[in-house]
mmCIF file of C-alpha atoms in Angstrom:
data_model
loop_
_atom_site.group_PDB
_atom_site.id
_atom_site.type_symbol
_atom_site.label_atom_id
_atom_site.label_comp_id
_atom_site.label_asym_id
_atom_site.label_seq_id
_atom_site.Cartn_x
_atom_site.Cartn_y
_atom_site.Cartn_z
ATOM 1 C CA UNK A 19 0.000 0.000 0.000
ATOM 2 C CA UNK A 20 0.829 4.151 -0.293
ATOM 3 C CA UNK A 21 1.514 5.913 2.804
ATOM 4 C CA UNK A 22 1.270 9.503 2.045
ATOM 5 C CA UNK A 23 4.442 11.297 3.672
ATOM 6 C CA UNK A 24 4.680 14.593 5.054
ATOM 7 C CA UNK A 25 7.243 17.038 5.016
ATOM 8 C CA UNK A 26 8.792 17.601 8.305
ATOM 9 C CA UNK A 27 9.339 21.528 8.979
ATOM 10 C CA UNK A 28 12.032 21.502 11.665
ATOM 11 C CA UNK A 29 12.098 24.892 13.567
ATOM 12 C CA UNK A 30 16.016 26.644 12.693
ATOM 13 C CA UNK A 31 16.061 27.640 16.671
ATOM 14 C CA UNK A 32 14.229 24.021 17.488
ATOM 15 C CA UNK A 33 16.496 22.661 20.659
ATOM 16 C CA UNK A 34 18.324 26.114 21.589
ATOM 17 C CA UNK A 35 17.961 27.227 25.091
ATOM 18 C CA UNK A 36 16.614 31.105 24.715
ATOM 19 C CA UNK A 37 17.396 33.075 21.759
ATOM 20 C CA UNK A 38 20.989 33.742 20.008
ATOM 21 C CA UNK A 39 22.186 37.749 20.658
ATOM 22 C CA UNK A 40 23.905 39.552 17.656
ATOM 23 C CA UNK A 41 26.569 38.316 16.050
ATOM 24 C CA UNK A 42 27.957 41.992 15.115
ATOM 25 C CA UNK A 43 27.702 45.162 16.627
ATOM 26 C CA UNK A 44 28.506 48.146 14.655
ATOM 27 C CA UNK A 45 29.326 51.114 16.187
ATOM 28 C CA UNK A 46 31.270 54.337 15.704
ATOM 29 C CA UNK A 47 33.912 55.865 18.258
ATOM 30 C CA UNK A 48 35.102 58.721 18.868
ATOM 31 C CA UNK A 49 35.062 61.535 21.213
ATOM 32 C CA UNK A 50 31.348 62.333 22.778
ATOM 33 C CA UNK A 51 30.863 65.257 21.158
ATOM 34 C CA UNK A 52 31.765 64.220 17.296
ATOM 35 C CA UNK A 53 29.540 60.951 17.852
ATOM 36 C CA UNK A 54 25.832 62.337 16.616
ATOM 37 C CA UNK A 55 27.303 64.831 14.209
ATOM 38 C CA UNK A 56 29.362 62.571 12.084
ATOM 39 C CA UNK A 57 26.070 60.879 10.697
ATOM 40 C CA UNK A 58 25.179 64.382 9.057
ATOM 41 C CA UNK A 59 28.997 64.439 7.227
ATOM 42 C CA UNK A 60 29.701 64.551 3.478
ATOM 43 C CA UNK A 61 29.280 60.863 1.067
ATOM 44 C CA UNK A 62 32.389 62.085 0.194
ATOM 45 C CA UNK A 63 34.092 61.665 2.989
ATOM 46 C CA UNK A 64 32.032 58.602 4.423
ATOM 47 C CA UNK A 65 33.696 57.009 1.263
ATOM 48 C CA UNK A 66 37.334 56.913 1.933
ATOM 49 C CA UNK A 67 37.184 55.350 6.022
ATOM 50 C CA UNK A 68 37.763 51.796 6.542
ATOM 51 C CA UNK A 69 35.217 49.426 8.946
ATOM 52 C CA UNK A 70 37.860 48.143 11.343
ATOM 53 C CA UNK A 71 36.287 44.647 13.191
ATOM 54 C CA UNK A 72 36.710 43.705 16.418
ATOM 55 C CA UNK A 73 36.590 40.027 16.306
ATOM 56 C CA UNK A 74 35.904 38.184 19.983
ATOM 57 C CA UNK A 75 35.415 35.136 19.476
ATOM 58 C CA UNK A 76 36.664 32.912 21.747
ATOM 59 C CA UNK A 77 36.277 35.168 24.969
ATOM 60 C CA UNK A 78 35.030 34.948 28.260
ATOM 61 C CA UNK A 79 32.690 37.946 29.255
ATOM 62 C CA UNK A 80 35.846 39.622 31.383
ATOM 63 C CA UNK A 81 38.048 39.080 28.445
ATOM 64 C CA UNK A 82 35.995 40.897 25.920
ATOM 65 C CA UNK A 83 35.821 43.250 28.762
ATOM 66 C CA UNK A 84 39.159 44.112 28.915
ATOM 67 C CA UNK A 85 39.669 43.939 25.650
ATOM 68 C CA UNK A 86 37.173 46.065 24.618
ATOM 69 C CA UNK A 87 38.866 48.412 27.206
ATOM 70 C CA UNK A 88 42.086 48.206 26.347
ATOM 71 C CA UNK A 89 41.196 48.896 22.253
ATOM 72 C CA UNK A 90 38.599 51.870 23.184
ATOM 73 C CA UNK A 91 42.004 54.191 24.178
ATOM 74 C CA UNK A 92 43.049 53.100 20.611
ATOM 75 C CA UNK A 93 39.903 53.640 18.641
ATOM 76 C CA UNK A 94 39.528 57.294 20.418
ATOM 77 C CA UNK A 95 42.795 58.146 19.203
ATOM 78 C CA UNK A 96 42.742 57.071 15.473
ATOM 79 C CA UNK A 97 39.312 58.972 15.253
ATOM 80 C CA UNK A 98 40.547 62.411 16.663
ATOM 81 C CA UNK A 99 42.865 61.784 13.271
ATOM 82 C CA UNK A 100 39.819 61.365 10.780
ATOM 83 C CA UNK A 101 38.022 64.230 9.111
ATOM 84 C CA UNK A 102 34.602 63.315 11.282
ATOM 85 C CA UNK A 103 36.567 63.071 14.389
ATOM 86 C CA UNK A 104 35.002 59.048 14.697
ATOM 87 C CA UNK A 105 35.879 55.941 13.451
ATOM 88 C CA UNK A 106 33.524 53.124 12.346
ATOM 89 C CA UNK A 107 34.255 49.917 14.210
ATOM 90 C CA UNK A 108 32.350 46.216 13.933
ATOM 91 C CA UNK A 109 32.933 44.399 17.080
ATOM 92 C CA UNK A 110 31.817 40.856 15.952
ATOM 93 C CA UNK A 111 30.438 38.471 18.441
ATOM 94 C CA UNK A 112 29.939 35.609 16.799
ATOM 95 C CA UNK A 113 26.886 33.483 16.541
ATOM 96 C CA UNK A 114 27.203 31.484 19.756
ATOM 97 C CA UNK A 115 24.831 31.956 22.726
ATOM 98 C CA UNK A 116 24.150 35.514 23.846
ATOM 99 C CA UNK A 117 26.624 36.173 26.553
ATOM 100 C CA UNK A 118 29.162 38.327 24.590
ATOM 101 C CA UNK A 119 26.349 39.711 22.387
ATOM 102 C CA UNK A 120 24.560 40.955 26.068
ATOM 103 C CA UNK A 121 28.439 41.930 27.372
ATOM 104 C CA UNK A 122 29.036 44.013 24.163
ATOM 105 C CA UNK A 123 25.579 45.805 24.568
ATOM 106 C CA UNK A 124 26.376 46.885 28.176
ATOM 107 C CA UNK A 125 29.774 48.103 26.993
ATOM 108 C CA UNK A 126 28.692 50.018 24.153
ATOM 109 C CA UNK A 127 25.693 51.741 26.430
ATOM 110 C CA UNK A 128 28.357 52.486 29.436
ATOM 111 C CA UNK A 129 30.858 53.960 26.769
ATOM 112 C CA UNK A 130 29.961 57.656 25.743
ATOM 113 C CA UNK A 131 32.713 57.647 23.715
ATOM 114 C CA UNK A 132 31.011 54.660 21.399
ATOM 115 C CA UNK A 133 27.813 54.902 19.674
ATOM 116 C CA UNK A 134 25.467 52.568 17.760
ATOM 117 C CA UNK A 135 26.028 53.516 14.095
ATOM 118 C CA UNK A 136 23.335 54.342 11.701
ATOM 119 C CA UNK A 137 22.210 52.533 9.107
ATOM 120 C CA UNK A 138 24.049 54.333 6.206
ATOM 121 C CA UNK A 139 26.588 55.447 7.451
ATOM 122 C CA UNK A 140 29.544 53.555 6.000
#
């Protein structure tokens, strides 16, 4: 005899505990004050910076910490050389569970000299 089969739909998330955070954050950096001007600057000059990533993969919540510490002093400097006064920066995450994606939001929020970027930007 026929036995009609059925597709099985099996849910992408089915068997993950809670939901996945993001895997990449990108942000700008620079000095407070440059932070919500530089999304008003020229194409022109949007054109010619470079995306630098931030890759922390691999870390425990007080290593991306301090890394993300120790590379702000960095970041802060190289911007107060650009045109805009900020640089663009994508601090990835990675895909994982949401610990460094929920670690990376706090930072970012605590940090007045980072800023969520807008779409568009770069």
């Amino acid at each position: 005899t026929k036995t009609d089969s059925q597709p099985v739909f099996n849910s992408p998330t089915e068997g993950l505990e809670g939901k996945a955070g993001r895997v990449v954050y990108p942000v700008i950096v620079g000095n407070s004050e440059h932070l919500y001007k530089s999304s008003k600057k020229s194409a022109n000059s949007q054109k010619f910076q470079i995306i630098r990533d931030f890759d922390l993969h691999g870390c425990t919540a007080d290593d991306a910490i301090a890394k993300l510490d120790d590379e702000l002093s960095v970041w802060t400097d190289a911007a107060m050389k650009e045109e805009s006064f900020t640089i663009p920066v994508d601090i990835v995450c990675g895909g994982g569970n949401q610990v460094l994606s929920e670690v990376v939001e706090r930072w970012i929020r605590k940090n007045r000299q980072v800023a969520n970027r807008p779409k568009g930007f770069i």
